[in-house]
CSV table of C-alpha atoms and ligand atoms in Angstrom, one decimal:
chain,number,residue,atom,x,y,z
A,1209,MET,CA,84.2,90.2,87.2
A,1210,LYS,CA,82.4,89.2,83.8
A,1211,THR,CA,83.6,89.6,80.5
A,1212,VAL,CA,81.4,90.6,77.7
A,1213,VAL,CA,82.4,90.6,74.0
A,1214,THR,CA,80.6,93.3,71.6
A,1215,VAL,CA,80.6,93.0,68.0
A,1216,VAL,CA,80.3,96.2,66.4
A,1217,GLY,CA,81.2,97.2,62.2
A,1218,ALA,CA,79.1,99.6,61.0
A,1219,ARG,CA,78.6,103.3,61.5
A,1220,PRO,CA,75.3,103.6,62.9
A,1221,GLN,CA,77.1,100.9,66.0
A,1222,PHE,CA,79.3,103.2,66.5
A,1223,ILE,CA,77.1,105.8,67.7
A,1224,LYS,CA,75.3,103.2,70.2
A,1225,VAL,CA,77.8,101.9,71.8
A,1226,ALA,CA,80.1,104.9,73.0
A,1227,PRO,CA,77.4,105.1,75.7
A,1228,VAL,CA,76.8,101.9,76.5
A,1229,SER,CA,80.8,101.1,77.0
A,1230,ARG,CA,80.7,104.0,79.4
A,1231,ALA,CA,78.1,102.7,81.5
A,1232,LEU,CA,79.6,99.1,81.4
A,1233,ARG,CA,83.0,100.9,82.1
A,1234,LEU,CA,80.9,101.9,85.1
A,1235,THR,CA,80.0,99.5,86.7
A,1236,GLY,CA,83.1,98.0,88.1
A,1237,GLY,CA,81.4,94.5,87.0
A,1238,VAL,CA,82.4,94.0,83.5
A,1239,ASN,CA,85.6,94.4,81.0
A,1240,GLU,CA,84.6,94.2,77.7
A,1241,VAL,CA,86.2,93.6,74.9
A,1242,LEU,CA,85.3,95.4,71.7
A,1243,VAL,CA,85.9,93.9,68.1
A,1244,HIS,CA,85.0,95.6,65.3
A,1245,THR,CA,84.8,93.6,62.1
A,1246,GLY,CA,85.9,96.5,59.8
A,1247,GLN,CA,82.4,96.3,57.9
A,1248,HIS,CA,82.8,100.1,57.4
A,1249,PHE,CA,86.3,100.9,57.6
A,1250,ASP,CA,86.9,104.7,55.7
A,1251,PHE,CA,88.2,107.5,58.2
A,1252,ASN,CA,85.1,108.9,57.7
A,1253,MET,CA,83.1,106.0,58.4
A,1254,SER,CA,84.5,105.0,61.2
A,1255,ASP,CA,87.7,106.4,63.1
A,1256,VAL,CA,86.7,110.0,63.2
A,1257,PHE,CA,83.3,107.9,65.6
A,1258,PHE,CA,85.8,106.5,68.5
A,1259,ALA,CA,87.6,109.8,68.3
A,1260,GLU,CA,84.7,112.2,68.7
A,1261,LEU,CA,82.5,109.9,71.3
A,1262,GLU,CA,85.4,109.0,73.0
A,1263,ILE,CA,84.7,105.0,72.2
A,1264,ASP,CA,88.6,103.2,73.3
A,1265,PRO,CA,90.3,101.6,70.3
A,1266,PRO,CA,88.4,97.9,69.2
A,1267,ASP,CA,90.8,95.3,70.9
A,1268,HIS,CA,90.8,93.1,68.1
A,1269,LEU,CA,89.7,94.6,64.3
A,1270,LEU,CA,89.1,91.6,62.1
A,1271,GLN,CA,89.2,93.8,58.9
A,1272,VAL,CA,86.8,92.0,57.2
A,1273,GLY,CA,85.4,95.1,54.7
A,1274,GLY,CA,83.0,94.3,51.5
A,1275,GLY,CA,82.4,91.6,49.5
A,1276,GLY,CA,78.2,90.9,48.8
A,1277,HIS,CA,76.0,89.7,51.7
A,1278,GLY,CA,77.0,86.0,51.9
A,1279,ALA,CA,80.9,86.6,51.5
A,1280,MET,CA,81.4,89.2,54.2
A,1281,THR,CA,79.0,87.2,56.9
A,1282,GLY,CA,81.0,84.6,55.8
A,1283,SER,CA,84.2,85.8,56.6
A,1284,MET,CA,83.0,87.6,59.8
A,1285,MET,CA,81.6,83.9,61.1
A,1286,GLN,CA,85.3,82.4,60.3
A,1287,LYS,CA,86.6,85.2,62.2
A,1288,LEU,CA,85.4,85.6,65.2
A,1289,GLU,CA,84.6,82.0,65.9
A,1290,PRO,CA,88.3,81.1,67.1
A,1291,LEU,CA,88.7,84.7,68.6
A,1292,LEU,CA,85.0,83.7,70.4
A,1293,GLN,CA,86.1,80.6,71.6
A,1294,GLU,CA,89.8,81.6,72.8
A,1295,LEU,CA,87.8,84.4,74.6
A,1296,ALA,CA,85.2,82.7,76.4
A,1297,PRO,CA,83.1,85.2,77.1
A,1298,ASP,CA,80.1,85.7,79.5
A,1299,ALA,CA,78.1,87.1,76.9
A,1300,VAL,CA,78.0,89.0,73.3
A,1301,LEU,CA,76.6,91.9,72.5
A,1302,VAL,CA,75.5,93.5,69.4
A,1303,TYR,CA,73.2,96.1,68.2
A,1304,GLY,CA,71.0,96.9,65.1
A,1305,ASP,CA,70.4,94.7,61.9
A,1306,THR,CA,73.9,94.8,60.3
A,1307,ASN,CA,75.8,91.5,58.9
A,1308,SER,CA,78.1,92.2,61.7
A,1309,THR,CA,74.8,91.7,63.7
A,1310,LEU,CA,73.9,89.1,62.7
A,1311,ALA,CA,77.5,87.4,62.5
A,1312,GLY,CA,78.3,87.8,65.5
A,1313,ALA,CA,74.6,86.3,66.9
A,1314,LEU,CA,75.0,83.4,65.3
A,1315,VAL,CA,78.8,82.8,66.0
A,1316,ALA,CA,78.0,83.1,69.6
A,1317,ALA,CA,75.3,81.4,69.4
A,1318,LYS,CA,76.3,78.4,68.1
A,1319,LEU,CA,78.8,78.1,70.9
A,1320,HIS,CA,76.5,78.8,73.5
A,1321,VAL,CA,77.5,81.6,74.5
A,1322,PRO,CA,74.4,84.4,75.4
A,1323,VAL,CA,73.7,86.8,72.6
A,1324,VAL,CA,72.4,90.0,74.0
A,1325,HIS,CA,70.6,91.7,71.2
A,1326,VAL,CA,70.6,96.3,72.2
A,1327,GLU,CA,67.5,97.6,70.1
A,1328,ALA,CA,65.4,94.4,69.1
A,1329,GLY,CA,61.9,93.7,68.3
A,1330,LEU,CA,62.2,96.3,65.5
A,1331,ARG,CA,60.2,95.2,62.3
A,1332,SER,CA,59.5,97.1,58.9
A,1333,PHE,CA,57.4,93.9,58.1
A,1334,ASN,CA,59.7,94.0,54.4
A,1335,ARG,CA,61.9,90.7,54.3
A,1336,ALA,CA,63.6,92.0,51.0
A,1337,MET,CA,65.3,94.4,53.5
A,1338,PRO,CA,68.6,92.9,54.3
A,1339,GLU,CA,68.3,94.3,57.4
A,1340,GLU,CA,65.3,93.2,58.6
A,1341,ILE,CA,66.4,89.4,58.1
A,1342,ASN,CA,69.2,90.4,60.1
A,1343,ARG,CA,66.7,91.8,63.6
A,1344,LEU,CA,64.6,89.0,62.6
A,1345,MET,CA,67.4,86.1,63.0
A,1346,THR,CA,69.4,88.3,65.7
A,1347,ASP,CA,66.0,88.3,68.1
A,1348,HIS,CA,65.6,85.0,67.8
A,1349,LEU,CA,69.2,83.7,68.8
A,1350,ALA,CA,69.4,86.0,72.0
A,1351,SER,CA,68.8,85.2,75.5
A,1352,ILE,CA,68.3,89.3,76.1
A,1353,LEU,CA,67.0,91.4,74.6
A,1354,PHE,CA,66.4,95.3,75.4
A,1355,THR,CA,64.4,97.0,73.2
A,1356,SER,CA,63.5,101.0,72.5
A,1357,THR,CA,59.7,101.2,72.6
A,1358,ASP,CA,57.3,100.1,72.8
A,1359,VAL,CA,56.3,98.6,69.8
A,1360,ALA,CA,59.6,96.5,70.0
A,1361,THR,CA,58.6,94.6,72.4
A,1362,GLU,CA,54.9,94.2,71.4
A,1363,ASN,CA,56.5,92.9,68.5
A,1364,LEU,CA,58.9,90.4,70.4
A,1365,MET,CA,55.7,89.1,72.4
A,1366,ARG,CA,53.8,88.1,69.5
A,1367,GLU,CA,56.9,86.3,67.6
A,1368,GLY,CA,56.6,84.0,70.8
A,1369,ILE,CA,59.9,85.5,72.7
A,1370,SER,CA,59.4,85.2,76.2
A,1371,ARG,CA,58.8,88.3,78.4
A,1372,GLU,CA,61.7,87.7,81.1
A,1373,SER,CA,64.2,88.0,78.4
A,1374,VAL,CA,63.2,91.5,76.8
A,1375,HIS,CA,64.1,95.0,79.3
A,1376,GLN,CA,62.3,98.0,77.7
A,1377,VAL,CA,65.1,100.3,78.6
A,1378,GLY,CA,64.9,103.4,75.9
A,1379,ASP,CA,67.1,104.1,73.2
A,1380,VAL,CA,70.9,104.8,73.5
A,1381,MET,CA,70.9,106.7,70.4
A,1382,PHE,CA,69.0,109.0,72.9
A,1383,ASP,CA,71.3,108.8,75.9
A,1384,SER,CA,74.4,109.7,73.1
A,1385,ALA,CA,72.3,112.7,72.3
A,1386,LEU,CA,71.8,113.8,75.2
A,1387,LEU,CA,76.1,113.4,75.9
A,1388,PHE,CA,77.6,114.8,72.7
A,1389,ALA,CA,74.4,118.0,72.5
A,1390,GLU,CA,76.7,120.5,74.1
A,1391,ARG,CA,79.9,119.5,72.0
A,1392,ALA,CA,77.6,119.4,68.9
A,1393,LYS,CA,76.2,123.0,70.0
A,1394,ALA,CA,79.6,124.2,69.3
A,1395,ARG,CA,79.9,123.2,66.5
A,1396,ASN,CA,79.5,125.7,63.8
A,1397,ALA,CA,82.2,125.4,61.6
A,1398,LEU,CA,80.8,123.5,59.4
A,1399,LEU,CA,77.3,125.7,58.8
A,1400,VAL,CA,79.5,129.0,58.7
A,1401,GLU,CA,81.6,127.1,55.8
A,1402,LEU,CA,78.5,125.8,53.6
A,1403,ALA,CA,77.1,129.0,53.9
A,1404,LEU,CA,74.0,127.8,56.1
A,1405,GLU,CA,72.2,129.6,57.3
A,1406,PRO,CA,69.8,128.4,61.0
A,1407,GLY,CA,66.4,126.6,59.9
A,1408,ARG,CA,67.4,127.3,56.4
A,1409,PHE,CA,68.2,124.7,54.3
A,1410,VAL,CA,67.6,120.3,54.3
A,1411,LEU,CA,69.6,117.8,55.0
A,1412,ALA,CA,69.3,114.7,52.9
A,1413,THR,CA,71.0,111.0,53.6
A,1414,VAL,CA,70.4,107.8,51.3
A,1415,HIS,CA,71.5,104.6,52.2
A,1416,ARG,CA,69.6,101.9,51.9
A,1417,ALA,CA,70.2,99.0,49.5
A,1418,GLU,CA,66.1,99.7,48.7
A,1419,ASN,CA,67.0,102.9,47.4
A,1420,THR,CA,70.8,102.6,45.8
A,1421,ASP,CA,69.6,99.6,44.3
A,1422,ASP,CA,66.8,100.4,42.2
A,1423,PRO,CA,68.1,103.2,39.6
A,1424,GLU,CA,64.3,104.2,39.4
A,1425,ARG,CA,63.8,105.1,43.2
A,1426,LEU,CA,67.4,106.2,42.9
A,1427,ARG,CA,66.3,108.6,39.7
A,1428,ALA,CA,63.3,109.8,41.9
A,1429,LEU,CA,64.9,110.3,44.6
A,1430,VAL,CA,67.5,112.3,42.9
A,1431,GLY,CA,64.8,114.2,40.8
A,1432,GLY,CA,63.0,114.9,43.8
A,1433,LEU,CA,65.8,116.9,46.0
A,1434,GLU,CA,66.8,118.7,42.7
A,1435,GLN,CA,63.2,120.0,43.3
A,1436,VAL,CA,63.5,121.0,46.9
A,1437,ALA,CA,66.8,122.5,46.3
A,1438,ALA,CA,65.5,124.7,43.5
A,1439,GLU,CA,63.5,126.4,46.3
A,1440,LEU,CA,66.4,126.6,49.6
A,1441,PRO,CA,69.4,124.5,50.0
A,1442,VAL,CA,69.8,121.1,50.6
A,1443,ILE,CA,72.9,119.7,52.0
A,1444,LEU,CA,73.4,115.6,51.1
A,1445,PRO,CA,76.9,113.9,53.2
A,1446,LEU,CA,77.4,111.3,50.5
A,1447,HIS,CA,77.2,107.3,51.8
A,1448,PRO,CA,80.0,105.3,49.7
A,1449,ARG,CA,77.3,103.0,48.4
A,1450,THR,CA,75.7,106.0,47.3
A,1451,ARG,CA,78.6,107.5,45.6
A,1452,ASN,CA,79.1,104.2,43.7
A,1453,ALA,CA,75.1,103.8,43.1
A,1454,LEU,CA,75.0,107.2,41.7
A,1455,ALA,CA,78.2,106.4,39.1
A,1456,ARG,CA,77.1,103.3,38.2
A,1457,ALA,CA,73.2,104.5,37.0
A,1458,GLY,CA,74.6,107.7,35.6
A,1459,LEU,CA,73.0,110.0,37.9
A,1460,SER,CA,74.2,113.1,40.1
A,1461,PHE,CA,73.2,116.1,41.5
A,1462,GLU,CA,73.2,119.5,40.6
A,1463,ARG,CA,71.5,121.8,42.7
A,1464,VAL,CA,72.0,119.7,45.5
A,1465,ARG,CA,75.2,119.9,48.0
A,1466,THR,CA,76.6,116.9,48.4
A,1467,VAL,CA,79.9,116.6,50.9
A,1468,GLU,CA,81.6,113.7,52.7
A,1469,PRO,CA,80.4,112.1,55.1
A,1470,LEU,CA,80.2,114.1,58.6
A,1471,GLY,CA,81.7,113.3,61.6
A,1472,TYR,CA,78.5,113.1,64.6
A,1473,LEU,CA,79.0,116.2,65.9
A,1474,ASP,CA,79.0,118.5,62.4
A,1475,MET,CA,76.3,115.7,61.5
A,1476,VAL,CA,73.9,116.8,64.6
A,1477,ALA,CA,74.9,120.3,64.1
A,1478,LEU,CA,73.7,120.1,60.5
A,1479,GLU,CA,70.7,117.5,62.1
A,1480,SER,CA,69.3,119.9,64.7
A,1481,GLN,CA,69.4,123.8,62.7
A,1482,ALA,CA,67.6,122.2,58.9
A,1483,ALA,CA,64.2,123.2,58.4
A,1484,ALA,CA,63.4,119.6,57.9
A,1485,ILE,CA,65.3,116.2,57.4
A,1486,ALA,CA,64.7,113.5,53.9
A,1487,THR,CA,66.4,110.4,54.6
A,1488,ASP,CA,65.6,106.9,54.7
A,1489,SER,CA,68.3,105.5,57.6
A,1490,GLY,CA,67.0,105.0,60.9
A,1491,GLY,CA,69.4,106.2,63.5
A,1492,VAL,CA,68.9,110.0,61.3
A,1493,GLN,CA,64.9,109.8,62.0
A,1494,LYS,CA,65.2,109.3,65.6
A,1495,GLU,CA,67.8,112.3,65.9
A,1496,ALA,CA,65.8,114.3,63.8
A,1497,PHE,CA,63.0,114.3,66.8
A,1498,PHE,CA,65.5,114.5,69.5
A,1499,TYR,CA,65.7,118.0,68.1
A,1500,ARG,CA,62.3,118.6,67.5
A,1501,VAL,CA,63.1,119.0,63.6
A,1502,PRO,CA,60.4,117.5,60.8
A,1503,CYS,CA,61.4,114.6,58.8
A,1504,VAL,CA,60.5,112.5,55.5
A,1505,THR,CA,61.4,109.3,55.1
A,1506,LEU,CA,62.4,108.6,51.8
A,1507,ARG,CA,61.3,104.3,52.3
A,1508,ASP,CA,58.1,102.4,51.8
A,1509,GLU,CA,57.4,101.6,55.4
A,1510,THR,CA,59.4,102.6,59.3
A,1511,GLU,CA,60.7,100.8,62.0
A,1512,TRP,CA,59.9,104.0,64.2
A,1513,VAL,CA,56.4,104.0,63.8
A,1514,GLU,CA,55.7,106.0,66.9
A,1515,LEU,CA,57.5,109.3,64.9
A,1516,VAL,CA,54.3,109.1,61.9
A,1517,GLU,CA,51.9,109.0,64.5
A,1518,LEU,CA,53.1,111.4,66.6
A,1519,GLY,CA,53.0,113.7,63.5
A,1520,TRP,CA,57.3,114.3,63.8
A,1521,ASN,CA,57.8,112.4,60.6
A,1522,ARG,CA,56.0,111.2,57.2
A,1523,LEU,CA,56.8,108.8,54.1
A,1524,ALA,CA,57.9,109.7,50.8
A,1525,PRO,CA,58.6,106.6,49.0
A,1526,PRO,CA,60.8,107.9,46.2
A,1527,ARG,CA,58.5,106.9,43.3
A,1528,ASP,CA,55.8,109.3,41.1
A,1529,GLY,CA,57.2,112.2,42.3
A,1530,GLY,CA,56.2,112.9,45.9
A,1531,VAL,CA,59.1,113.6,46.8
A,1532,ALA,CA,59.7,117.5,47.1
A,1533,GLU,CA,56.0,118.4,47.9
A,1534,ALA,CA,56.6,115.7,51.0
A,1535,VAL,CA,59.9,118.2,52.0
A,1536,LEU,CA,58.5,121.0,51.5
A,1537,SER,CA,55.5,120.5,52.7
A,1538,ALA,CA,56.6,119.2,55.7
A,1539,ILE,CA,59.0,121.8,56.8
A,1540,GLY,CA,57.2,124.5,59.8
A,1541,THR,CA,55.6,122.0,61.0
A,1542,GLN,CA,55.1,120.1,64.1
A,1543,GLY,CA,53.9,116.7,65.8
A,1544,THR,CA,53.2,116.5,69.3
A,1545,ASP,CA,55.4,116.2,72.1
A,1546,ALA,CA,56.1,112.7,73.5
A,1547,ALA,CA,59.1,110.5,75.0
A,1548,PRO,CA,58.9,107.2,73.3
A,1549,TYR,CA,62.6,106.4,73.6
A,1550,GLY,CA,63.0,106.2,77.4
A,1551,SER,CA,64.6,109.1,79.4
A,1552,GLY,CA,68.0,108.8,77.9
A,1553,ASN,CA,69.7,106.4,80.0
A,1554,ALA,CA,68.7,103.7,78.3
A,1555,ALA,CA,73.0,102.7,78.2
A,1556,GLY,CA,72.7,102.4,82.6
A,1557,ALA,CA,70.1,100.3,82.3
A,1558,ILE,CA,71.2,97.5,80.1
A,1559,ALA,CA,75.1,97.8,82.5
A,1560,GLU,CA,73.0,97.2,84.8
A,1561,VAL,CA,71.2,94.1,83.6
A,1562,LEU,CA,74.8,92.7,81.7
A,1563,ALA,CA,76.5,93.2,85.6
A,1564,GLY,CA,73.7,91.8,87.7
B,2752,LIG,N1,75.6,110.1,60.4
B,2752,LIG,C1,76.8,110.9,60.5
B,2752,LIG,N2,77.1,111.4,59.6
B,2752,LIG,C2,76.9,111.0,58.4
B,2752,LIG,C3,76.0,110.3,58.3
B,2752,LIG,C4,75.4,110.0,59.3
B,2752,LIG,O1,77.4,110.9,62.7
B,2752,LIG,O2,77.5,111.2,57.1
B,2752,LIG,C5,74.7,109.4,61.7
B,2752,LIG,C6,74.3,109.5,62.3
B,2752,LIG,O3,74.0,111.2,63.1
B,2752,LIG,C7,72.9,108.4,63.1
B,2752,LIG,C8,73.9,107.3,62.3
B,2752,LIG,O4,75.2,107.9,61.8
B,2752,LIG,O5,73.3,108.7,64.3
B,2752,LIG,C9,73.1,106.9,61.4
B,2752,LIG,O6,73.6,105.9,61.2
B,2752,LIG,P1,73.1,105.3,59.6
B,2752,LIG,O7,72.3,105.6,59.2
B,2752,LIG,O8,74.2,104.9,58.7
B,2752,LIG,O9,72.2,103.6,59.6
B,2752,LIG,P2,71.6,103.6,60.3
B,2752,LIG,O10,70.9,104.2,61.3
B,2752,LIG,O11,70.0,103.4,59.1
B,2752,LIG,O12,71.6,101.9,60.4
């Protein structure tokens, strides 16, 4: 039996962990120990995902919430090091590009424990993003790298990472989407409660630091989404970081309807029935495509470039008043059909490699 310690801490990681933990369990050859750093700790940013996606409760809770990047990553490392020494795992499994990812990878690499990175090779080529730093470092510390797309694999090859370490398995979020599709379809309560007509509303999410921490961009975003909301309902589940940033900047929404962060099933119910999605989230861009809903990415660049090439996604950096026009003109458009994220069995492929 092999022991794999999985380190997670932020919302998108819970969604990625769900299918992989299941697949690892099914192999019968891997004992997974789940460590939650506490990076996200509110009920609706954490617990709800464990409940809805049937993830076993974490074996270890590090309770490192808040603080700046240095303090947060540092205290995660401080708590992870003795734990990994005690558990002496065969590998440490990390996901995506958060501070929890980097902390897990750094501590493991220094203890000579092989690092496994799921969703490796993504690049925005914008080092002003904390996520870009986290993923670059993690990829170069990892011994086994699982990529979602051709582009991600090519990025790693260009950076000199050895071909044998890289396994292109597809995207685990696509696995989650398929796994929970039926349950999400049955979830109509929120649409009814919000009096939304399928295909007659826009779903928006905003949480990237480059948007929330820049008052000018935040103002342009609020203005753009308000303009859209003059035409049709806009629903915005408000990330805690964005809520704080709006208060700091003295900004608020009038027409846009903000709600608390949603559980995964409610979120998918809204995504799949929206007329368009406007987002700066990485995961939500992909999910828009899974449900074939046109997407506008509220950033200067995206890591998921294939969606722009296929015509399902377009960039609308929040400045110069282009947001509303981009969102309104995306409605009703369709891209080319393709399967850039694999067949929905990325988790099975990951488990096979790790058990082998
Ligand atoms: N999500 C959710 N509720 C929300 C907003 C997002 O369940 O209110 C889900 C979304 O469906 C996707 C994931 O969270 O699966 C994306 O996470 P996030 O946008 O926080 O991070 P990113 O993908 O940008 O790293």
